Amino acid sequence: GLDTVLSGAGPFTVFAPTDAAFEKLPKGTVDDLLKPENKDKLANILKYHVVSGKVESKDVKTGKVKTLADIEVDVVVADGKVTVNGATVTAVDVPASNGVIHVIDTVLLPPAKTGTVVEEADKAGTFKTLLAAAKAAGLDTVLSGAGPFTVFAPTDAAFEKLPKGTVDDLLKPENKDKLAAILKHHVVPAKVVAADVKAGVVASVNGTAVTIAVDGATVKVDNATVTATDVMASNGVIHVIDTVILPPNLVELATLQPNLTTLVTAVKAADLVATLQGAGPFTVFAPTDAAFAKVDKAALDNLLKPENKAQLAAVLLFHVLGAEVVAADVKSGTVDTAGKQKLTIAVNMGVVKVDVATVIATDIRASNGVVHLIDAVIFPPKT
């Protein structure tokens, strides 16, 4: 159905494969392509040989050129020879009223079209549980969107390693949010191919911290090992992992943050680790190491003594709310802390004050709550 198009006004530049070029294709290919049901596929191949505009040989330069198939071909001019995607131009400048023909010795085949990360995962056939979970969590639509995404994809075998009944439980409608949070922990909102992966902590689309460790050729994502890389998709890339990774809880998250070492020490000294690893959800206004450095050293050392554990716990719980409050929902007013004290929050011109402290970073997500960083330690009344 392209004869009419190529008889039109144009102008066109056609890289025309000879009969001998078609004969180089695997036996039966041409007969198969000429079948009515393959008309669209054949048209796409032929359009891949046509460029809009008249480009004579004297004007041909090395570079990428977009074809009527909306896919680029690589044109290389070197040593007096021109190639198009590796096919050699054997004759040039065959004139036509609506363009020009250059003869090539090989049929150009467009690259296979890649689907979205969801479609590519489906093609692989080893991510049935992941895809079922994504659909149940309402994330299949998101991951079919523009992206780009990097997906650390657990195989079906990875899901089988979870305790018996875990997957069935997560797939229940009442656990949709929990399932979504786990799956989002496997997705980074950027396209990162294997060659660009570096050790460090990156944020998932859920805001949770994902730890990347590189040891020679081995890459770990949290506690999972990457077993295959660079499954390309139209909206990102998939790296295959052998274990389902779970978002860190609040204590694990704080341990991963290089600027919360004093807070972690204090939480352990106050015997609050088990509390903050609980189901929650919690909101933690977390003083940074710089915030703790503002506290009188003798007073801080005194608080960290075993005999003052109850007092230290009271101070730390003054930084914790017994509900998850993300930045977008923070309002001026008084809220109850986990230590059963009243905490004043003030929002003014985009600046949020929590008691005397200023919020300097927001929405660092954990499996059981959210962390907002603050620049000062806040003390409850009568401390």
PDB file of C-alpha atoms in Angstrom, residues 62-238:
ATOM      1  CA  THR A  62      27.700  10.866   8.637  1.00  0.00           C
ATOM      2  CA  GLY A  63      24.934  10.968  11.218  1.00  0.00           C
ATOM      3  CA  LYS A  64      21.512   9.725  12.224  1.00  0.00           C
ATOM      4  CA  VAL A  65      18.578  10.259   9.875  1.00  0.00           C
ATOM      5  CA  LYS A  66      14.923   9.754  10.762  1.00  0.00           C
ATOM      6  CA  THR A  67      12.953   7.574   8.346  1.00  0.00           C
ATOM      7  CA  LEU A  68       9.249   7.488   7.543  1.00  0.00           C
ATOM      8  CA  ALA A  69       9.015   4.611  10.063  1.00  0.00           C
ATOM      9  CA  ASP A  70       9.844   7.243  12.694  1.00  0.00           C
ATOM     10  CA  ILE A  71      13.043   5.322  13.496  1.00  0.00           C
ATOM     11  CA  GLU A  72      16.538   6.610  12.820  1.00  0.00           C
ATOM     12  CA  VAL A  73      19.153   4.938  10.599  1.00  0.00           C
ATOM     13  CA  ASP A  74      22.902   5.419  10.941  1.00  0.00           C
ATOM     14  CA  VAL A  75      24.557   6.835   7.838  1.00  0.00           C
ATOM     15  CA  VAL A  76      28.361   6.574   7.750  1.00  0.00           C
ATOM     16  CA  VAL A  77      30.571   8.234   5.132  1.00  0.00           C
ATOM     17  CA  ALA A  78      34.145   6.911   5.234  1.00  0.00           C
ATOM     18  CA  ASP A  79      36.911   6.217   2.721  1.00  0.00           C
ATOM     19  CA  GLY A  80      34.701   7.147  -0.202  1.00  0.00           C
ATOM     20  CA  LYS A  81      32.068   4.608   0.825  1.00  0.00           C
ATOM     21  CA  VAL A  82      28.590   5.188   2.261  1.00  0.00           C
ATOM     22  CA  THR A  83      26.780   2.692   4.487  1.00  0.00           C
ATOM     23  CA  VAL A  84      23.278   2.823   5.932  1.00  0.00           C
ATOM     24  CA  ASN A  85      22.986   0.700   9.070  1.00  0.00           C
ATOM     25  CA  GLY A  86      25.874  -1.343   7.683  1.00  0.00           C
ATOM     26  CA  ALA A  87      24.309  -1.817   4.236  1.00  0.00           C
ATOM     27  CA  THR A  88      26.587  -0.536   1.469  1.00  0.00           C
ATOM     28  CA  VAL A  89      25.334   2.032  -1.034  1.00  0.00           C
ATOM     29  CA  THR A  90      26.247   0.553  -4.440  1.00  0.00           C
ATOM     30  CA  ALA A  91      24.786   3.232  -6.725  1.00  0.00           C
ATOM     31  CA  VAL A  92      23.692   6.806  -6.111  1.00  0.00           C
ATOM     32  CA  ASP A  93      21.509   9.588  -7.413  1.00  0.00           C
ATOM     33  CA  VAL A  94      18.986   7.655  -9.498  1.00  0.00           C
ATOM     34  CA  PRO A  95      16.773  10.679 -10.266  1.00  0.00           C
ATOM     35  CA  ALA A  96      12.994  10.733  -9.943  1.00  0.00           C
ATOM     36  CA  SER A  97      10.424  13.501 -10.350  1.00  0.00           C
ATOM     37  CA  ASN A  98       9.651  13.359  -6.634  1.00  0.00           C
ATOM     38  CA  GLY A  99      13.050  12.535  -5.132  1.00  0.00           C
ATOM     39  CA  VAL A 100      16.137  10.409  -5.498  1.00  0.00           C
ATOM     40  CA  ILE A 101      17.081   6.729  -5.150  1.00  0.00           C
ATOM     41  CA  HIS A 102      20.324   5.323  -3.721  1.00  0.00           C
ATOM     42  CA  VAL A 103      20.785   1.572  -4.252  1.00  0.00           C
ATOM     43  CA  ILE A 104      21.830  -0.612  -1.277  1.00  0.00           C
ATOM     44  CA  ASP A 105      22.971  -4.230  -1.081  1.00  0.00           C
ATOM     45  CA  THR A 106      21.058  -5.306   2.041  1.00  0.00           C
ATOM     46  CA  VAL A 107      17.481  -5.000   3.264  1.00  0.00           C
ATOM     47  CA  LEU A 108      17.299  -2.773   6.350  1.00  0.00           C
ATOM     48  CA  LEU A 109      15.279  -4.291   9.199  1.00  0.00           C
ATOM     49  CA  PRO A 110      14.028  -1.914  11.884  1.00  0.00           C
ATOM     50  CA  PRO A 111      14.877  -2.821  15.478  1.00  0.00           C
ATOM     51  CA  ALA A 112      12.199  -4.691  17.357  1.00  0.00           C
ATOM     52  CA  LYS A 113       9.900  -2.246  19.092  1.00  0.00           C
ATOM     53  CA  THR A 114      10.290  -2.301  22.850  1.00  0.00           C
ATOM     54  CA  GLY A 115       7.260  -2.177  25.080  1.00  0.00           C
ATOM     55  CA  THR A 116       6.809  -0.559  28.467  1.00  0.00           C
ATOM     56  CA  VAL A 117       8.429  -2.102  31.539  1.00  0.00           C
ATOM     57  CA  VAL A 118       5.137  -3.932  32.145  1.00  0.00           C
ATOM     58  CA  GLU A 119       5.046  -5.304  28.591  1.00  0.00           C
ATOM     59  CA  GLU A 120       8.722  -6.304  28.620  1.00  0.00           C
ATOM     60  CA  ALA A 121       8.283  -8.049  31.995  1.00  0.00           C
ATOM     61  CA  ASP A 122       5.297  -9.892  30.552  1.00  0.00           C
ATOM     62  CA  LYS A 123       7.334 -11.003  27.516  1.00  0.00           C
ATOM     63  CA  ALA A 124      10.043 -12.447  29.779  1.00  0.00           C
ATOM     64  CA  GLY A 125       7.579 -14.898  31.334  1.00  0.00           C
ATOM     65  CA  THR A 126       9.398 -15.067  34.685  1.00  0.00           C
ATOM     66  CA  PHE A 127       7.610 -12.190  36.431  1.00  0.00           C
ATOM     67  CA  LYS A 128       4.048 -13.512  36.687  1.00  0.00           C
ATOM     68  CA  THR A 129       3.800 -12.869  40.437  1.00  0.00           C
ATOM     69  CA  LEU A 130       5.288  -9.387  40.131  1.00  0.00           C
ATOM     70  CA  LEU A 131       2.819  -8.452  37.389  1.00  0.00           C
ATOM     71  CA  ALA A 132      -0.123  -9.885  39.340  1.00  0.00           C
ATOM     72  CA  ALA A 133       0.983  -7.870  42.366  1.00  0.00           C
ATOM     73  CA  ALA A 134       1.412  -4.692  40.301  1.00  0.00           C
ATOM     74  CA  LYS A 135      -2.103  -5.091  38.934  1.00  0.00           C
ATOM     75  CA  ALA A 136      -3.557  -5.736  42.398  1.00  0.00           C
ATOM     76  CA  ALA A 137      -1.793  -2.631  43.726  1.00  0.00           C
ATOM     77  CA  GLY A 138      -2.950  -0.499  40.790  1.00  0.00           C
ATOM     78  CA  LEU A 139       0.644   0.092  39.676  1.00  0.00           C
ATOM     79  CA  ASP A 140       0.463  -1.569  36.254  1.00  0.00           C
ATOM     80  CA  THR A 141      -1.001   1.651  34.822  1.00  0.00           C
ATOM     81  CA  VAL A 142       1.694   3.774  36.477  1.00  0.00           C
ATOM     82  CA  LEU A 143       4.496   1.578  35.136  1.00  0.00           C
ATOM     83  CA  SER A 144       2.974   1.753  31.667  1.00  0.00           C
ATOM     84  CA  GLY A 145       3.284   5.546  31.782  1.00  0.00           C
ATOM     85  CA  ALA A 146       5.963   7.875  30.448  1.00  0.00           C
ATOM     86  CA  GLY A 147       8.531   7.225  33.171  1.00  0.00           C
ATOM     87  CA  PRO A 148      11.405   6.841  32.942  1.00  0.00           C
ATOM     88  CA  PHE A 149      11.718   4.058  35.523  1.00  0.00           C
ATOM     89  CA  THR A 150      14.372   1.662  36.716  1.00  0.00           C
ATOM     90  CA  VAL A 151      12.690  -1.486  38.017  1.00  0.00           C
ATOM     91  CA  PHE A 152      14.523  -3.981  40.220  1.00  0.00           C
ATOM     92  CA  ALA A 153      12.284  -6.902  39.294  1.00  0.00           C
ATOM     93  CA  PRO A 154      12.028  -9.965  41.572  1.00  0.00           C
ATOM     94  CA  THR A 155      11.425 -13.178  39.654  1.00  0.00           C
ATOM     95  CA  ASP A 156       8.668 -15.643  40.464  1.00  0.00           C
ATOM     96  CA  ALA A 157      11.344 -17.683  42.275  1.00  0.00           C
ATOM     97  CA  ALA A 158      12.166 -14.620  44.395  1.00  0.00           C
ATOM     98  CA  PHE A 159       8.542 -14.317  45.533  1.00  0.00           C
ATOM     99  CA  GLU A 160       8.524 -18.042  46.372  1.00  0.00           C
ATOM    100  CA  LYS A 161      11.298 -17.385  48.900  1.00  0.00           C
ATOM    101  CA  LEU A 162       8.914 -15.284  51.014  1.00  0.00           C
ATOM    102  CA  PRO A 163       7.258 -17.021  53.988  1.00  0.00           C
ATOM    103  CA  LYS A 164       4.335 -19.207  52.960  1.00  0.00           C
ATOM    104  CA  GLY A 165       1.100 -17.248  52.612  1.00  0.00           C
ATOM    105  CA  THR A 166       2.814 -13.839  52.375  1.00  0.00           C
ATOM    106  CA  VAL A 167       1.955 -13.228  48.719  1.00  0.00           C
ATOM    107  CA  ASP A 168      -1.660 -14.387  49.145  1.00  0.00           C
ATOM    108  CA  ASP A 169      -2.012 -12.075  52.127  1.00  0.00           C
ATOM    109  CA  LEU A 170      -0.528  -9.079  50.275  1.00  0.00           C
ATOM    110  CA  LEU A 171      -2.852  -9.624  47.315  1.00  0.00           C
ATOM    111  CA  LYS A 172      -5.944  -9.134  49.506  1.00  0.00           C
ATOM    112  CA  PRO A 173      -7.779  -5.850  48.741  1.00  0.00           C
ATOM    113  CA  GLU A 174      -7.380  -4.597  52.312  1.00  0.00           C
ATOM    114  CA  ASN A 175      -3.577  -4.800  51.944  1.00  0.00           C
ATOM    115  CA  LYS A 176      -3.445  -2.842  48.673  1.00  0.00           C
ATOM    116  CA  ASP A 177      -1.552   0.136  50.183  1.00  0.00           C
ATOM    117  CA  LYS A 178       0.987  -2.107  51.893  1.00  0.00           C
ATOM    118  CA  LEU A 179       1.551  -4.041  48.664  1.00  0.00           C
ATOM    119  CA  ALA A 180       1.928  -0.811  46.685  1.00  0.00           C
ATOM    120  CA  ALA A 181       4.535   0.481  49.158  1.00  0.00           C
ATOM    121  CA  ILE A 182       6.576  -2.729  48.795  1.00  0.00           C
ATOM    122  CA  LEU A 183       6.431  -2.675  44.992  1.00  0.00           C
ATOM    123  CA  LYS A 184       7.284   1.034  44.785  1.00  0.00           C
ATOM    124  CA  HIS A 185      10.409   0.269  46.817  1.00  0.00           C
ATOM    125  CA  HIS A 186      11.601  -1.698  43.774  1.00  0.00           C
ATOM    126  CA  VAL A 187      11.254   1.280  41.409  1.00  0.00           C
ATOM    127  CA  VAL A 188      13.577   4.281  40.969  1.00  0.00           C
ATOM    128  CA  PRO A 189      12.178   7.306  39.082  1.00  0.00           C
ATOM    129  CA  ALA A 190      14.984   7.474  36.495  1.00  0.00           C
ATOM    130  CA  LYS A 191      16.527   5.261  33.825  1.00  0.00           C
ATOM    131  CA  VAL A 192      19.790   3.835  35.191  1.00  0.00           C
ATOM    132  CA  VAL A 193      21.519   1.264  32.983  1.00  0.00           C
ATOM    133  CA  ALA A 194      24.018  -1.204  34.433  1.00  0.00           C
ATOM    134  CA  ALA A 195      27.042   0.780  33.262  1.00  0.00           C
ATOM    135  CA  ASP A 196      25.884   3.772  35.327  1.00  0.00           C
ATOM    136  CA  VAL A 197      25.042   1.940  38.558  1.00  0.00           C
ATOM    137  CA  LYS A 198      27.097   3.123  41.548  1.00  0.00           C
ATOM    138  CA  ALA A 199      27.231   2.193  45.213  1.00  0.00           C
ATOM    139  CA  GLY A 200      25.140   4.416  47.448  1.00  0.00           C
ATOM    140  CA  VAL A 201      21.602   5.107  48.618  1.00  0.00           C
ATOM    141  CA  VAL A 202      18.948   6.115  46.095  1.00  0.00           C
ATOM    142  CA  ALA A 203      15.318   7.086  46.604  1.00  0.00           C
ATOM    143  CA  SER A 204      12.545   4.879  45.271  1.00  0.00           C
ATOM    144  CA  VAL A 205       9.374   6.354  43.762  1.00  0.00           C
ATOM    145  CA  ASN A 206       7.904   5.940  47.242  1.00  0.00           C
ATOM    146  CA  GLY A 207      10.711   8.017  48.765  1.00  0.00           C
ATOM    147  CA  THR A 208      12.155   5.023  50.619  1.00  0.00           C
ATOM    148  CA  ALA A 209      15.915   4.488  50.712  1.00  0.00           C
ATOM    149  CA  VAL A 210      17.279   1.749  48.435  1.00  0.00           C
ATOM    150  CA  THR A 211      20.869   0.747  49.171  1.00  0.00           C
ATOM    151  CA  ILE A 212      23.072  -0.197  46.210  1.00  0.00           C
ATOM    152  CA  ALA A 213      26.319  -2.090  46.888  1.00  0.00           C
ATOM    153  CA  VAL A 214      28.854  -2.867  44.156  1.00  0.00           C
ATOM    154  CA  ASP A 215      31.572  -5.475  44.737  1.00  0.00           C
ATOM    155  CA  GLY A 216      33.395  -6.175  41.502  1.00  0.00           C
ATOM    156  CA  ALA A 217      30.847  -7.617  39.095  1.00  0.00           C
ATOM    157  CA  THR A 218      28.314  -8.299  41.872  1.00  0.00           C
ATOM    158  CA  VAL A 219      25.609  -5.711  42.513  1.00  0.00           C
ATOM    159  CA  LYS A 220      23.345  -5.909  45.566  1.00  0.00           C
ATOM    160  CA  VAL A 221      20.097  -3.973  45.935  1.00  0.00           C
ATOM    161  CA  ASP A 222      19.337  -3.987  49.660  1.00  0.00           C
ATOM    162  CA  ASN A 223      19.631  -7.735  50.403  1.00  0.00           C
ATOM    163  CA  ALA A 224      18.948  -8.899  46.815  1.00  0.00           C
ATOM    164  CA  THR A 225      21.512  -9.804  44.150  1.00  0.00           C
ATOM    165  CA  VAL A 226      21.132  -8.510  40.606  1.00  0.00           C
ATOM    166  CA  THR A 227      21.140 -11.574  38.326  1.00  0.00           C
ATOM    167  CA  ALA A 228      20.495  -9.914  34.942  1.00  0.00           C
ATOM    168  CA  THR A 229      20.656  -6.342  33.715  1.00  0.00           C
ATOM    169  CA  ASP A 230      19.505  -3.913  31.055  1.00  0.00           C
ATOM    170  CA  VAL A 231      16.207  -5.383  29.899  1.00  0.00           C
ATOM    171  CA  MET A 232      15.338  -2.290  27.912  1.00  0.00           C
ATOM    172  CA  ALA A 233      11.829  -0.843  27.751  1.00  0.00           C
ATOM    173  CA  SER A 234      10.331   2.162  26.012  1.00  0.00           C
ATOM    174  CA  ASN A 235       9.898   3.898  29.365  1.00  0.00           C
ATOM    175  CA  GLY A 236      12.906   2.653  31.301  1.00  0.00           C
ATOM    176  CA  VAL A 237      14.973  -0.399  32.127  1.00  0.00           C
ATOM    177  CA  ILE A 238      14.582  -3.610  34.145  1.00  0.00           C
TER     178      ILE A 238
END
